CHARMM-style PDB file with segment names, atoms N, HN, CA, C and O in Angstrom:
ATOM      1  N   LYS     1     -38.174  79.226 -77.933  1.00  0.00      PROA
ATOM      2  CA  LYS     1     -37.995  80.333 -77.157  1.00  0.00      PROA
ATOM      3  C   LYS     1     -38.026  79.372 -75.756  1.00  0.00      PROA
ATOM      4  O   LYS     1     -38.869  78.506 -75.518  1.00  0.00      PROA
ATOM      5  N   ALA     2     -36.801  79.785 -74.833  1.00  0.00      PROA
ATOM      6  HN  ALA     2     -36.117  80.488 -75.026  1.00  0.00      PROA
ATOM      7  CA  ALA     2     -37.127  79.092 -73.792  1.00  0.00      PROA
ATOM      8  C   ALA     2     -36.962  80.266 -72.730  1.00  0.00      PROA
ATOM      9  O   ALA     2     -36.031  81.068 -72.800  1.00  0.00      PROA
ATOM     10  N   THR     3     -37.875  80.301 -71.808  1.00  0.00      PROA
ATOM     11  HN  THR     3     -38.631  79.650 -71.752  1.00  0.00      PROA
ATOM     12  CA  THR     3     -37.817  81.197 -70.775  1.00  0.00      PROA
ATOM     13  C   THR     3     -38.025  80.406 -69.249  1.00  0.00      PROA
ATOM     14  O   THR     3     -38.542  79.301 -69.086  1.00  0.00      PROA
ATOM     15  N   GLY     4     -37.467  81.304 -68.199  1.00  0.00      PROA
ATOM     16  HN  GLY     4     -37.047  82.202 -68.331  1.00  0.00      PROA
ATOM     17  CA  GLY     4     -37.546  80.697 -66.681  1.00  0.00      PROA
ATOM     18  C   GLY     4     -36.941  81.630 -65.764  1.00  0.00      PROA
ATOM     19  O   GLY     4     -36.659  82.807 -65.991  1.00  0.00      PROA
ATOM     20  N   THR     5     -36.750  80.884 -64.557  1.00  0.00      PROA
ATOM     21  HN  THR     5     -36.980  79.929 -64.373  1.00  0.00      PROA
ATOM     22  CA  THR     5     -35.688  81.804 -63.607  1.00  0.00      PROA
ATOM     23  C   THR     5     -34.597  80.884 -63.149  1.00  0.00      PROA
ATOM     24  O   THR     5     -34.617  79.668 -63.341  1.00  0.00      PROA
ATOM     25  N   VAL     6     -33.584  81.575 -62.493  1.00  0.00      PROA
ATOM     26  HN  VAL     6     -33.567  82.562 -62.337  1.00  0.00      PROA
ATOM     27  CA  VAL     6     -32.457  81.224 -61.848  1.00  0.00      PROA
ATOM     28  C   VAL     6     -32.224  81.949 -60.851  1.00  0.00      PROA
ATOM     29  O   VAL     6     -32.059  83.150 -60.639  1.00  0.00      PROA
ATOM     30  N   ILE     7     -32.246  80.625 -60.036  1.00  0.00      PROA
ATOM     31  HN  ILE     7     -32.380  79.649 -60.208  1.00  0.00      PROA
ATOM     32  CA  ILE     7     -32.196  80.775 -58.241  1.00  0.00      PROA
ATOM     33  C   ILE     7     -30.911  80.308 -57.858  1.00  0.00      PROA
ATOM     34  O   ILE     7     -30.239  79.530 -58.536  1.00  0.00      PROA
ATOM     35  N   GLY     8     -30.543  80.837 -56.658  1.00  0.00      PROA
ATOM     36  HN  GLY     8     -31.088  81.469 -56.107  1.00  0.00      PROA
ATOM     37  CA  GLY     8     -29.377  80.182 -55.928  1.00  0.00      PROA
ATOM     38  C   GLY     8     -29.828  79.128 -55.082  1.00  0.00      PROA
ATOM     39  O   GLY     8     -31.027  78.847 -55.075  1.00  0.00      PROA
ATOM     40  N   SER     9     -28.968  78.472 -54.326  1.00  0.00      PROA
ATOM     41  HN  SER     9     -27.994  78.700 -54.332  1.00  0.00      PROA
ATOM     42  CA  SER     9     -29.379  77.582 -53.461  1.00  0.00      PROA
ATOM     43  C   SER     9     -30.284  77.729 -52.189  1.00  0.00      PROA
ATOM     44  O   SER     9     -30.957  76.908 -51.565  1.00  0.00      PROA
ATOM     45  N   ASP    10     -30.030  79.228 -52.010  1.00  0.00      PROA
ATOM     46  HN  ASP    10     -29.484  79.895 -52.517  1.00  0.00      PROA
ATOM     47  CA  ASP    10     -30.707  79.781 -51.092  1.00  0.00      PROA
ATOM     48  C   ASP    10     -32.047  80.117 -51.467  1.00  0.00      PROA
ATOM     49  O   ASP    10     -32.834  80.470 -50.589  1.00  0.00      PROA
ATOM     50  N   LYS    11     -32.395  80.052 -52.642  1.00  0.00      PROA
ATOM     51  HN  LYS    11     -31.755  79.766 -53.356  1.00  0.00      PROA
ATOM     52  CA  LYS    11     -33.988  79.930 -53.377  1.00  0.00      PROA
ATOM     53  C   LYS    11     -34.343  81.510 -53.663  1.00  0.00      PROA
ATOM     54  O   LYS    11     -35.480  81.954 -53.824  1.00  0.00      PROA
ATOM     55  N   GLU    12     -33.097  82.272 -53.689  1.00  0.00      PROA
ATOM     56  HN  GLU    12     -32.174  81.912 -53.558  1.00  0.00      PROA
ATOM     57  CA  GLU    12     -33.291  83.734 -54.150  1.00  0.00      PROA
ATOM     58  C   GLU    12     -33.019  83.744 -55.587  1.00  0.00      PROA
ATOM     59  O   GLU    12     -32.295  82.917 -56.141  1.00  0.00      PROA
ATOM     60  N   PRO    13     -33.737  84.894 -56.285  1.00  0.00      PROA
ATOM     61  CA  PRO    13     -33.407  84.872 -57.564  1.00  0.00      PROA
ATOM     62  C   PRO    13     -32.093  85.626 -57.736  1.00  0.00      PROA
ATOM     63  O   PRO    13     -31.784  86.637 -57.106  1.00  0.00      PROA
ATOM     64  N   ILE    14     -31.273  84.946 -58.772  1.00  0.00      PROA
ATOM     65  HN  ILE    14     -31.525  84.124 -59.284  1.00  0.00      PROA
ATOM     66  CA  ILE    14     -30.102  85.297 -59.459  1.00  0.00      PROA
ATOM     67  C   ILE    14     -30.107  86.302 -59.947  1.00  0.00      PROA
ATOM     68  O   ILE    14     -31.216  86.362 -60.477  1.00  0.00      PROA
ATOM     69  N   ILE    15     -29.527  87.307 -60.172  1.00  0.00      PROA
ATOM     70  HN  ILE    15     -28.626  87.258 -59.742  1.00  0.00      PROA
ATOM     71  CA  ILE    15     -29.797  88.653 -61.008  1.00  0.00      PROA
ATOM     72  C   ILE    15     -28.391  88.903 -61.807  1.00  0.00      PROA
ATOM     73  O   ILE    15     -27.374  89.077 -61.136  1.00  0.00      PROA
ATOM     74  N   GLY    16     -28.332  88.920 -63.125  1.00  0.00      PROA
ATOM     75  HN  GLY    16     -29.158  88.779 -63.670  1.00  0.00      PROA
ATOM     76  CA  GLY    16     -27.321  88.983 -63.756  1.00  0.00      PROA
ATOM     77  C   GLY    16     -26.686  87.959 -64.112  1.00  0.00      PROA
ATOM     78  O   GLY    16     -25.557  88.094 -64.584  1.00  0.00      PROA
ATOM     79  N   ALA    17     -27.407  86.393 -63.931  1.00  0.00      PROA
ATOM     80  HN  ALA    17     -28.324  86.283 -63.547  1.00  0.00      PROA
ATOM     81  CA  ALA    17     -26.668  85.251 -64.566  1.00  0.00      PROA
ATOM     82  C   ALA    17     -26.804  85.277 -66.062  1.00  0.00      PROA
ATOM     83  O   ALA    17     -27.739  85.693 -66.747  1.00  0.00      PROA
ATOM     84  N   THR    18     -25.530  84.679 -66.453  1.00  0.00      PROA
ATOM     85  HN  THR    18     -24.771  84.342 -65.897  1.00  0.00      PROA
ATOM     86  CA  THR    18     -25.614  84.778 -67.855  1.00  0.00      PROA
ATOM     87  C   THR    18     -26.397  83.415 -68.729  1.00  0.00      PROA
ATOM     88  O   THR    18     -26.042  82.350 -68.224  1.00  0.00      PROA
ATOM     89  N   VAL    19     -27.034  83.294 -69.502  1.00  0.00      PROA
ATOM     90  HN  VAL    19     -27.322  84.159 -69.912  1.00  0.00      PROA
ATOM     91  CA  VAL    19     -27.871  82.225 -70.302  1.00  0.00      PROA
ATOM     92  C   VAL    19     -27.356  82.395 -71.541  1.00  0.00      PROA
ATOM     93  O   VAL    19     -27.522  83.476 -72.107  1.00  0.00      PROA
ATOM     94  N   MET    20     -26.602  81.283 -72.201  1.00  0.00      PROA
ATOM     95  HN  MET    20     -26.467  80.405 -71.741  1.00  0.00      PROA
ATOM     96  CA  MET    20     -26.018  81.202 -73.652  1.00  0.00      PROA
ATOM     97  C   MET    20     -26.518  80.210 -74.044  1.00  0.00      PROA
ATOM     98  O   MET    20     -26.644  79.298 -73.227  1.00  0.00      PROA
ATOM     99  N   GLN    21     -26.924  80.036 -75.240  1.00  0.00      PROA
ATOM    100  HN  GLN    21     -26.821  80.777 -75.904  1.00  0.00      PROA
ATOM    101  CA  GLN    21     -26.874  79.040 -76.163  1.00  0.00      PROA
ATOM    102  C   GLN    21     -25.413  78.297 -76.733  1.00  0.00      PROA
ATOM    103  O   GLN    21     -24.766  78.778 -77.663  1.00  0.00      PROA
ATOM    104  N   LYS    22     -25.032  77.071 -76.020  1.00  0.00      PROA
ATOM    105  HN  LYS    22     -25.558  76.680 -75.265  1.00  0.00      PROA
ATOM    106  CA  LYS    22     -24.011  76.398 -76.238  1.00  0.00      PROA
ATOM    107  C   LYS    22     -23.361  76.529 -77.634  1.00  0.00      PROA
ATOM    108  O   LYS    22     -24.069  76.195 -78.584  1.00  0.00      PROA
ATOM    109  N   GLY    23     -22.083  76.980 -77.895  1.00  0.00      PROA
ATOM    110  HN  GLY    23     -21.508  77.252 -77.124  1.00  0.00      PROA
ATOM    111  CA  GLY    23     -21.435  76.736 -78.802  1.00  0.00      PROA
ATOM    112  C   GLY    23     -21.810  77.976 -79.671  1.00  0.00      PROA
ATOM    113  O   GLY    23     -21.792  77.770 -80.884  1.00  0.00      PROA
ATOM    114  N   THR    24     -22.189  79.390 -79.199  1.00  0.00      PROA
ATOM    115  HN  THR    24     -22.203  79.557 -78.213  1.00  0.00      PROA
ATOM    116  CA  THR    24     -22.923  79.934 -79.724  1.00  0.00      PROA
ATOM    117  C   THR    24     -22.475  81.506 -79.195  1.00  0.00      PROA
ATOM    118  O   THR    24     -21.839  81.496 -78.141  1.00  0.00      PROA
ATOM    119  N   HSD    25     -22.691  82.642 -79.707  1.00  0.00      PROA
ATOM    120  HN  HSD    25     -23.207  82.649 -80.563  1.00  0.00      PROA
ATOM    121  CA  HSD    25     -22.824  84.016 -78.923  1.00  0.00      PROA
ATOM    122  C   HSD    25     -24.089  84.627 -78.638  1.00  0.00      PROA
ATOM    123  O   HSD    25     -24.328  85.742 -78.174  1.00  0.00      PROA
ATOM    124  N   ASN    26     -25.057  83.463 -79.091  1.00  0.00      PROA
ATOM    125  HN  ASN    26     -24.863  82.558 -79.468  1.00  0.00      PROA
ATOM    126  CA  ASN    26     -26.569  83.851 -78.668  1.00  0.00      PROA
ATOM    127  C   ASN    26     -26.589  83.751 -77.311  1.00  0.00      PROA
ATOM    128  O   ASN    26     -26.353  82.694 -76.726  1.00  0.00      PROA
ATOM    129  N   GLY    27     -26.890  84.916 -76.695  1.00  0.00      PROA
ATOM    130  HN  GLY    27     -27.082  85.775 -77.171  1.00  0.00      PROA
ATOM    131  CA  GLY    27     -27.079  85.064 -74.691  1.00  0.00      PROA
ATOM    132  C   GLY    27     -27.835  86.162 -74.368  1.00  0.00      PROA
ATOM    133  O   GLY    27     -28.159  87.104 -75.091  1.00  0.00      PROA
ATOM    134  N   THR    28     -28.106  85.935 -73.118  1.00  0.00      PROA
ATOM    135  HN  THR    28     -27.842  85.170 -72.531  1.00  0.00      PROA
ATOM    136  CA  THR    28     -29.046  87.006 -72.355  1.00  0.00      PROA
ATOM    137  C   THR    28     -28.592  86.888 -70.985  1.00  0.00      PROA
ATOM    138  O   THR    28     -27.907  85.919 -70.656  1.00  0.00      PROA
ATOM    139  N   ILE    29     -28.912  87.788 -70.158  1.00  0.00      PROA
ATOM    140  HN  ILE    29     -29.469  88.575 -70.425  1.00  0.00      PROA
ATOM    141  CA  ILE    29     -28.842  88.230 -68.829  1.00  0.00      PROA
ATOM    142  C   ILE    29     -30.190  87.535 -67.996  1.00  0.00      PROA
ATOM    143  O   ILE    29     -31.068  87.108 -68.746  1.00  0.00      PROA
ATOM    144  N   THR    30     -30.358  87.429 -66.955  1.00  0.00      PROA
ATOM    145  HN  THR    30     -29.645  87.776 -66.346  1.00  0.00      PROA
ATOM    146  CA  THR    30     -31.243  87.398 -65.933  1.00  0.00      PROA
ATOM    147  C   THR    30     -31.617  89.006 -65.669  1.00  0.00      PROA
ATOM    148  O   THR    30     -30.903  89.992 -65.854  1.00  0.00      PROA
ATOM    149  N   ASN    31     -32.831  88.931 -65.228  1.00  0.00      PROA
ATOM    150  HN  ASN    31     -33.411  88.130 -65.078  1.00  0.00      PROA
ATOM    151  CA  ASN    31     -33.136  90.526 -64.586  1.00  0.00      PROA
ATOM    152  C   ASN    31     -33.363  90.457 -63.268  1.00  0.00      PROA
ATOM    153  O   ASN    31     -32.798  89.586 -62.606  1.00  0.00      PROA
ATOM    154  N   SER    32     -34.267  91.411 -62.656  1.00  0.00      PROA
ATOM    155  HN  SER    32     -34.726  92.119 -63.194  1.00  0.00      PROA
ATOM    156  CA  SER    32     -34.003  91.671 -60.982  1.00  0.00      PROA
ATOM    157  C   SER    32     -34.856  90.577 -60.593  1.00  0.00      PROA
ATOM    158  O   SER    32     -34.891  90.315 -59.391  1.00  0.00      PROA
ATOM    159  N   ASP    33     -35.661  89.780 -61.517  1.00  0.00      PROA
ATOM    160  HN  ASP    33     -35.632  89.993 -62.493  1.00  0.00      PROA
ATOM    161  CA  ASP    33     -36.498  88.769 -60.830  1.00  0.00      PROA
ATOM    162  C   ASP    33     -35.698  87.671 -60.600  1.00  0.00      PROA
ATOM    163  O   ASP    33     -35.953  86.811 -59.757  1.00  0.00      PROA
ATOM    164  N   GLY    34     -34.297  87.676 -61.662  1.00  0.00      PROA
ATOM    165  HN  GLY    34     -34.090  88.375 -62.347  1.00  0.00      PROA
ATOM    166  CA  GLY    34     -33.737  86.047 -61.948  1.00  0.00      PROA
ATOM    167  C   GLY    34     -34.586  85.451 -63.307  1.00  0.00      PROA
ATOM    168  O   GLY    34     -34.428  84.298 -63.709  1.00  0.00      PROA
ATOM    169  N   GLN    35     -35.306  86.211 -63.800  1.00  0.00      PROA
ATOM    170  HN  GLN    35     -35.435  87.147 -63.474  1.00  0.00      PROA
ATOM    171  CA  GLN    35     -36.015  85.909 -65.067  1.00  0.00      PROA
ATOM    172  C   GLN    35     -35.297  85.863 -66.661  1.00  0.00      PROA
ATOM    173  O   GLN    35     -34.726  86.905 -66.982  1.00  0.00      PROA
ATOM    174  N   PHE    36     -35.291  85.077 -67.365  1.00  0.00      PROA
ATOM    175  HN  PHE    36     -35.755  84.231 -67.104  1.00  0.00      PROA
ATOM    176  CA  PHE    36     -34.825  85.235 -68.795  1.00  0.00      PROA
ATOM    177  C   PHE    36     -35.510  84.638 -69.629  1.00  0.00      PROA
ATOM    178  O   PHE    36     -36.276  83.748 -69.260  1.00  0.00      PROA
ATOM    179  N   SER    37     -35.375  85.034 -71.110  1.00  0.00      PROA
ATOM    180  HN  SER    37     -34.752  85.757 -71.410  1.00  0.00      PROA
ATOM    181  CA  SER    37     -35.916  84.506 -72.344  1.00  0.00      PROA
ATOM    182  C   SER    37     -34.961  84.829 -73.105  1.00  0.00      PROA
ATOM    183  O   SER    37     -34.346  85.894 -73.036  1.00  0.00      PROA
ATOM    184  N   ILE    38     -34.727  83.788 -74.025  1.00  0.00      PROA
ATOM    185  HN  ILE    38     -35.226  82.923 -74.081  1.00  0.00      PROA
ATOM    186  CA  ILE    38     -33.715  83.399 -75.186  1.00  0.00      PROA
ATOM    187  C   ILE    38     -34.259  82.767 -76.121  1.00  0.00      PROA
ATOM    188  O   ILE    38     -34.844  81.795 -75.643  1.00  0.00      PROA
ATOM    189  N   ASP    39     -34.398  82.837 -77.530  1.00  0.00      PROA
ATOM    190  HN  ASP    39     -33.922  83.627 -77.919  1.00  0.00      PROA
ATOM    191  CA  ASP    39     -34.711  82.527 -78.637  1.00  0.00      PROA
ATOM    192  C   ASP    39     -33.489  81.552 -79.055  1.00  0.00      PROA
ATOM    193  O   ASP    39     -32.372  81.992 -79.326  1.00  0.00      PROA
ATOM    194  N   VAL    40     -33.895  79.902 -79.081  1.00  0.00      PROA
ATOM    195  HN  VAL    40     -34.803  79.545 -78.861  1.00  0.00      PROA
ATOM    196  CA  VAL    40     -33.086  78.913 -79.432  1.00  0.00      PROA
ATOM    197  C   VAL    40     -33.616  77.878 -80.198  1.00  0.00      PROA
ATOM    198  O   VAL    40     -34.757  77.428 -80.090  1.00  0.00      PROA
ATOM    199  N   PRO    41     -32.767  77.522 -80.962  1.00  0.00      PROA
ATOM    200  CA  PRO    41     -33.586  76.260 -82.040  1.00  0.00      PROA
ATOM    201  C   PRO    41     -34.027  75.060 -81.112  1.00  0.00      PROA
ATOM    202  O   PRO    41     -33.532  74.858 -80.003  1.00  0.00      PROA
ATOM    203  N   GLU    42     -34.697  74.534 -81.506  1.00  0.00      PROA
ATOM    204  HN  GLU    42     -35.099  74.698 -82.407  1.00  0.00      PROA
ATOM    205  CA  GLU    42     -35.151  73.181 -80.847  1.00  0.00      PROA
ATOM    206  C   GLU    42     -34.027  72.218 -80.700  1.00  0.00      PROA
ATOM    207  O   GLU    42     -33.146  72.082 -81.549  1.00  0.00      PROA
ATOM    208  N   GLY    43     -34.094  71.599 -79.660  1.00  0.00      PROA
ATOM    209  HN  GLY    43     -34.810  71.709 -78.970  1.00  0.00      PROA
ATOM    210  CA  GLY    43     -33.006  70.399 -79.367  1.00  0.00      PROA
ATOM    211  C   GLY    43     -31.679  70.947 -79.314  1.00  0.00      PROA
ATOM    212  O   GLY    43     -30.720  70.268 -79.681  1.00  0.00      PROA
ATOM    213  N   SER    44     -31.515  72.401 -78.782  1.00  0.00      PROA
ATOM    214  HN  SER    44     -32.295  72.952 -78.484  1.00  0.00      PROA
ATOM    215  CA  SER    44     -30.171  73.247 -78.489  1.00  0.00      PROA
ATOM    216  C   SER    44     -30.033  72.963 -77.019  1.00  0.00      PROA
ATOM    217  O   SER    44     -30.954  72.457 -76.378  1.00  0.00      PROA
ATOM    218  N   TYR    45     -28.609  73.368 -76.369  1.00  0.00      PROA
ATOM    219  HN  TYR    45     -27.861  73.779 -76.890  1.00  0.00      PROA
ATOM    220  CA  TYR    45     -28.446  73.391 -74.946  1.00  0.00      PROA
ATOM    221  C   TYR    45     -28.199  74.902 -74.763  1.00  0.00      PROA
ATOM    222  O   TYR    45     -27.863  75.755 -75.585  1.00  0.00      PROA
ATOM    223  N   ILE    46     -28.423  74.969 -73.653  1.00  0.00      PROA
ATOM    224  HN  ILE    46     -28.696  74.276 -72.985  1.00  0.00      PROA
ATOM    225  CA  ILE    46     -27.656  76.288 -72.894  1.00  0.00      PROA
ATOM    226  C   ILE    46     -27.175  76.162 -71.615  1.00  0.00      PROA
ATOM    227  O   ILE    46     -27.641  75.413 -70.757  1.00  0.00      PROA
ATOM    228  N   VAL    47     -26.067  77.039 -71.473  1.00  0.00      PROA
ATOM    229  HN  VAL    47     -25.688  77.648 -72.170  1.00  0.00      PROA
ATOM    230  CA  VAL    47     -25.090  77.139 -70.230  1.00  0.00      PROA
ATOM    231  C   VAL    47     -25.638  78.277 -69.505  1.00  0.00      PROA
ATOM    232  O   VAL    47     -25.816  79.369 -70.045  1.00  0.00      PROA
ATOM    233  N   VAL    48     -25.903  78.032 -68.305  1.00  0.00      PROA
ATOM    234  HN  VAL    48     -25.758  77.144 -67.867  1.00  0.00      PROA
ATOM    235  CA  VAL    48     -25.942  79.253 -67.305  1.00  0.00      PROA
ATOM    236  C   VAL    48     -24.914  78.997 -66.228  1.00  0.00      PROA
ATOM    237  O   VAL    48     -24.603  77.974 -65.617  1.00  0.00      PROA
ATOM    238  N   SER    49     -24.365  80.589 -66.174  1.00  0.00      PROA
ATOM    239  HN  SER    49     -24.618  81.419 -66.671  1.00  0.00      PROA
ATOM    240  CA  SER    49     -23.446  80.869 -65.533  1.00  0.00      PROA
ATOM    241  C   SER    49     -23.374  81.733 -64.751  1.00  0.00      PROA
ATOM    242  O   SER    49     -24.243  82.584 -64.943  1.00  0.00      PROA
ATOM    243  N   TYR    50     -22.540  81.992 -63.684  1.00  0.00      PROA
ATOM    244  HN  TYR    50     -21.834  81.301 -63.527  1.00  0.00      PROA
ATOM    245  CA  TYR    50     -22.849  83.228 -62.516  1.00  0.00      PROA
ATOM    246  C   TYR    50     -21.376  83.207 -62.080  1.00  0.00      PROA
ATOM    247  O   TYR    50     -20.719  82.206 -62.365  1.00  0.00      PROA
ATOM    248  N   ILE    51     -20.790  84.231 -61.408  1.00  0.00      PROA
ATOM    249  HN  ILE    51     -21.323  85.045 -61.176  1.00  0.00      PROA
ATOM    250  CA  ILE    51     -19.529  84.569 -60.579  1.00  0.00      PROA
ATOM    251  C   ILE    51     -19.977  83.685 -59.397  1.00  0.00      PROA
ATOM    252  O   ILE    51     -21.086  83.852 -58.889  1.00  0.00      PROA
ATOM    253  N   GLY    52     -19.046  82.668 -58.922  1.00  0.00      PROA
ATOM    254  HN  GLY    52     -18.145  82.532 -59.334  1.00  0.00      PROA
ATOM    255  CA  GLY    52     -19.421  82.110 -57.501  1.00  0.00      PROA
ATOM    256  C   GLY    52     -20.011  80.818 -57.682  1.00  0.00      PROA
ATOM    257  O   GLY    52     -19.797  79.989 -56.798  1.00  0.00      PROA
ATOM    258  N   ALA    53     -20.805  80.452 -58.790  1.00  0.00      PROA
ATOM    259  HN  ALA    53     -20.979  81.125 -59.509  1.00  0.00      PROA
ATOM    260  CA  ALA    53     -21.485  79.401 -58.939  1.00  0.00      PROA
ATOM    261  C   ALA    53     -21.006  78.463 -59.837  1.00  0.00      PROA
ATOM    262  O   ALA    53     -20.339  78.866 -60.790  1.00  0.00      PROA
ATOM    263  N   VAL    54     -21.259  77.130 -59.682  1.00  0.00      PROA
ATOM    264  HN  VAL    54     -21.801  76.803 -58.908  1.00  0.00      PROA
ATOM    265  CA  VAL    54     -21.245  76.103 -60.276  1.00  0.00      PROA
ATOM    266  C   VAL    54     -21.989  76.154 -62.020  1.00  0.00      PROA
ATOM    267  O   VAL    54     -23.205  75.965 -62.039  1.00  0.00      PROA
ATOM    268  N   ASP    55     -21.367  76.372 -63.264  1.00  0.00      PROA
ATOM    269  HN  ASP    55     -20.379  76.525 -63.248  1.00  0.00      PROA
ATOM    270  CA  ASP    55     -21.905  76.389 -64.421  1.00  0.00      PROA
ATOM    271  C   ASP    55     -23.050  75.045 -64.635  1.00  0.00      PROA
ATOM    272  O   ASP    55     -22.896  73.941 -64.113  1.00  0.00      PROA
ATOM    273  N   LYS    56     -23.953  75.351 -65.328  1.00  0.00      PROA
ATOM    274  HN  LYS    56     -24.077  76.248 -65.752  1.00  0.00      PROA
ATOM    275  CA  LYS    56     -25.128  74.390 -65.429  1.00  0.00      PROA
ATOM    276  C   LYS    56     -25.251  74.170 -66.872  1.00  0.00      PROA
ATOM    277  O   LYS    56     -25.106  75.256 -67.434  1.00  0.00      PROA
ATOM    278  N   GLU    57     -25.472  73.151 -67.772  1.00  0.00      PROA
ATOM    279  HN  GLU    57     -25.589  72.269 -67.316  1.00  0.00      PROA
ATOM    280  CA  GLU    57     -25.584  72.748 -68.900  1.00  0.00      PROA
ATOM    281  C   GLU    57     -26.639  72.145 -68.909  1.00  0.00      PROA
ATOM    282  O   GLU    57     -26.741  71.134 -68.215  1.00  0.00      PROA
ATOM    283  N   LEU    58     -27.834  72.645 -69.781  1.00  0.00      PROA
ATOM    284  HN  LEU    58     -27.751  73.467 -70.344  1.00  0.00      PROA
ATOM    285  CA  LEU    58     -29.398  71.959 -69.538  1.00  0.00      PROA
ATOM    286  C   LEU    58     -29.761  72.081 -71.510  1.00  0.00      PROA
ATOM    287  O   LEU    58     -29.419  72.984 -72.274  1.00  0.00      PROA
ATOM    288  N   LYS    59     -30.461  70.949 -71.782  1.00  0.00      PROA
ATOM    289  HN  LYS    59     -30.738  70.216 -71.162  1.00  0.00      PROA
ATOM    290  CA  LYS    59     -31.284  70.837 -72.730  1.00  0.00      PROA
ATOM    291  C   LYS    59     -32.523  72.189 -72.574  1.00  0.00      PROA
ATOM    292  O   LYS    59     -33.262  72.296 -71.596  1.00  0.00      PROA
ATOM    293  N   ALA    60     -32.527  73.210 -73.863  1.00  0.00      PROA
ATOM    294  HN  ALA    60     -31.926  73.123 -74.658  1.00  0.00      PROA
ATOM    295  CA  ALA    60     -33.442  74.138 -73.668  1.00  0.00      PROA
ATOM    296  C   ALA    60     -34.853  73.324 -73.717  1.00  0.00      PROA
ATOM    297  O   ALA    60     -35.016  72.345 -74.446  1.00  0.00      PROA
ATOM    298  N   ILE    61     -35.688  73.766 -72.991  1.00  0.00      PROA
ATOM    299  HN  ILE    61     -35.556  74.561 -72.399  1.00  0.00      PROA
ATOM    300  CA  ILE    61     -36.953  73.639 -73.049  1.00  0.00      PROA
ATOM    301  C   ILE    61     -37.981  74.716 -72.893  1.00  0.00      PROA
ATOM    302  O   ILE    61     -37.429  75.678 -72.359  1.00  0.00      PROA
ATOM    303  N   PRO    62     -39.503  75.008 -73.184  1.00  0.00      PROA
ATOM    304  CA  PRO    62     -39.735  76.173 -73.322  1.00  0.00      PROA
ATOM    305  C   PRO    62     -40.050  76.986 -71.786  1.00  0.00      PROA
ATOM    306  O   PRO    62     -40.052  78.214 -71.700  1.00  0.00      PROA
ATOM    307  N   ILE    63     -40.276  76.186 -70.770  1.00  0.00      PROA
ATOM    308  HN  ILE    63     -40.275  75.189 -70.840  1.00  0.00      PROA
ATOM    309  CA  ILE    63     -40.157  76.532 -69.399  1.00  0.00      PROA
ATOM    310  C   ILE    63     -39.101  76.013 -68.587  1.00  0.00      PROA
ATOM    311  O   ILE    63     -39.158  74.814 -68.317  1.00  0.00      PROA
ATOM    312  N   MET    64     -38.280  76.597 -68.209  1.00  0.00      PROA
ATOM    313  HN  MET    64     -38.233  77.572 -68.429  1.00  0.00      PROA
ATOM    314  CA  MET    64     -37.540  76.155 -67.353  1.00  0.00      PROA
ATOM    315  C   MET    64     -37.061  76.948 -65.947  1.00  0.00      PROA
ATOM    316  O   MET    64     -36.843  78.159 -65.974  1.00  0.00      PROA
ATOM    317  N   ASN    65     -36.915  76.138 -64.695  1.00  0.00      PROA
ATOM    318  HN  ASN    65     -37.092  75.154 -64.674  1.00  0.00      PROA
ATOM    319  CA  ASN    65     -36.527  76.744 -63.663  1.00  0.00      PROA
ATOM    320  C   ASN    65     -35.384  76.027 -63.348  1.00  0.00      PROA
ATOM    321  O   ASN    65     -35.403  74.800 -63.450  1.00  0.00      PROA
ATOM    322  N   ILE    66     -34.096  76.789 -62.872  1.00  0.00      PROA
ATOM    323  HN  ILE    66     -34.081  77.786 -62.790  1.00  0.00      PROA
ATOM    324  CA  ILE    66     -32.888  76.402 -62.770  1.00  0.00      PROA
ATOM    325  C   ILE    66     -32.352  77.089 -61.377  1.00  0.00      PROA
ATOM    326  O   ILE    66     -32.600  78.252 -61.055  1.00  0.00      PROA
ATOM    327  N   THR    67     -31.562  76.147 -60.600  1.00  0.00      PROA
ATOM    328  HN  THR    67     -31.361  75.203 -60.862  1.00  0.00      PROA
ATOM    329  CA  THR    67     -30.873  76.407 -59.196  1.00  0.00      PROA
ATOM    330  C   THR    67     -29.516  76.220 -59.947  1.00  0.00      PROA
ATOM    331  O   THR    67     -29.299  75.465 -60.895  1.00  0.00      PROA
ATOM    332  N   LEU    68     -28.588  77.131 -59.274  1.00  0.00      PROA
ATOM    333  HN  LEU    68     -28.765  77.744 -58.504  1.00  0.00      PROA
ATOM    334  CA  LEU    68     -27.152  77.130 -59.394  1.00  0.00      PROA
ATOM    335  C   LEU    68     -26.782  77.103 -57.969  1.00  0.00      PROA
ATOM    336  O   LEU    68     -27.290  77.770 -57.067  1.00  0.00      PROA
ATOM    337  N   SER    69     -26.018  76.413 -57.904  1.00  0.00      PROA
ATOM    338  HN  SER    69     -25.606  75.872 -58.636  1.00  0.00      PROA
ATOM    339  CA  SER    69     -25.038  76.067 -56.307  1.00  0.00      PROA
ATOM    340  C   SER    69     -23.572  76.739 -56.377  1.00  0.00      PROA
ATOM    341  OT1 SER    69     -22.793  76.621 -55.432  1.00  0.00      PROA
TER     342      SER     69
END
């Protein structure tokens, strides 16, 4: 399981960012505090995206703090 927060370059939480396991349809979106939780196999990658921001691909770890620009 990977949990964390997605924020923008202004340090504000991003509401409704998409967090997907790479290469699958397994995904979720961030809540009103920019937080997410997704069940992924160990060693997998997630892709975080939001309209107007550059997508980020990261190796999934238990606690993640992600900044989109």
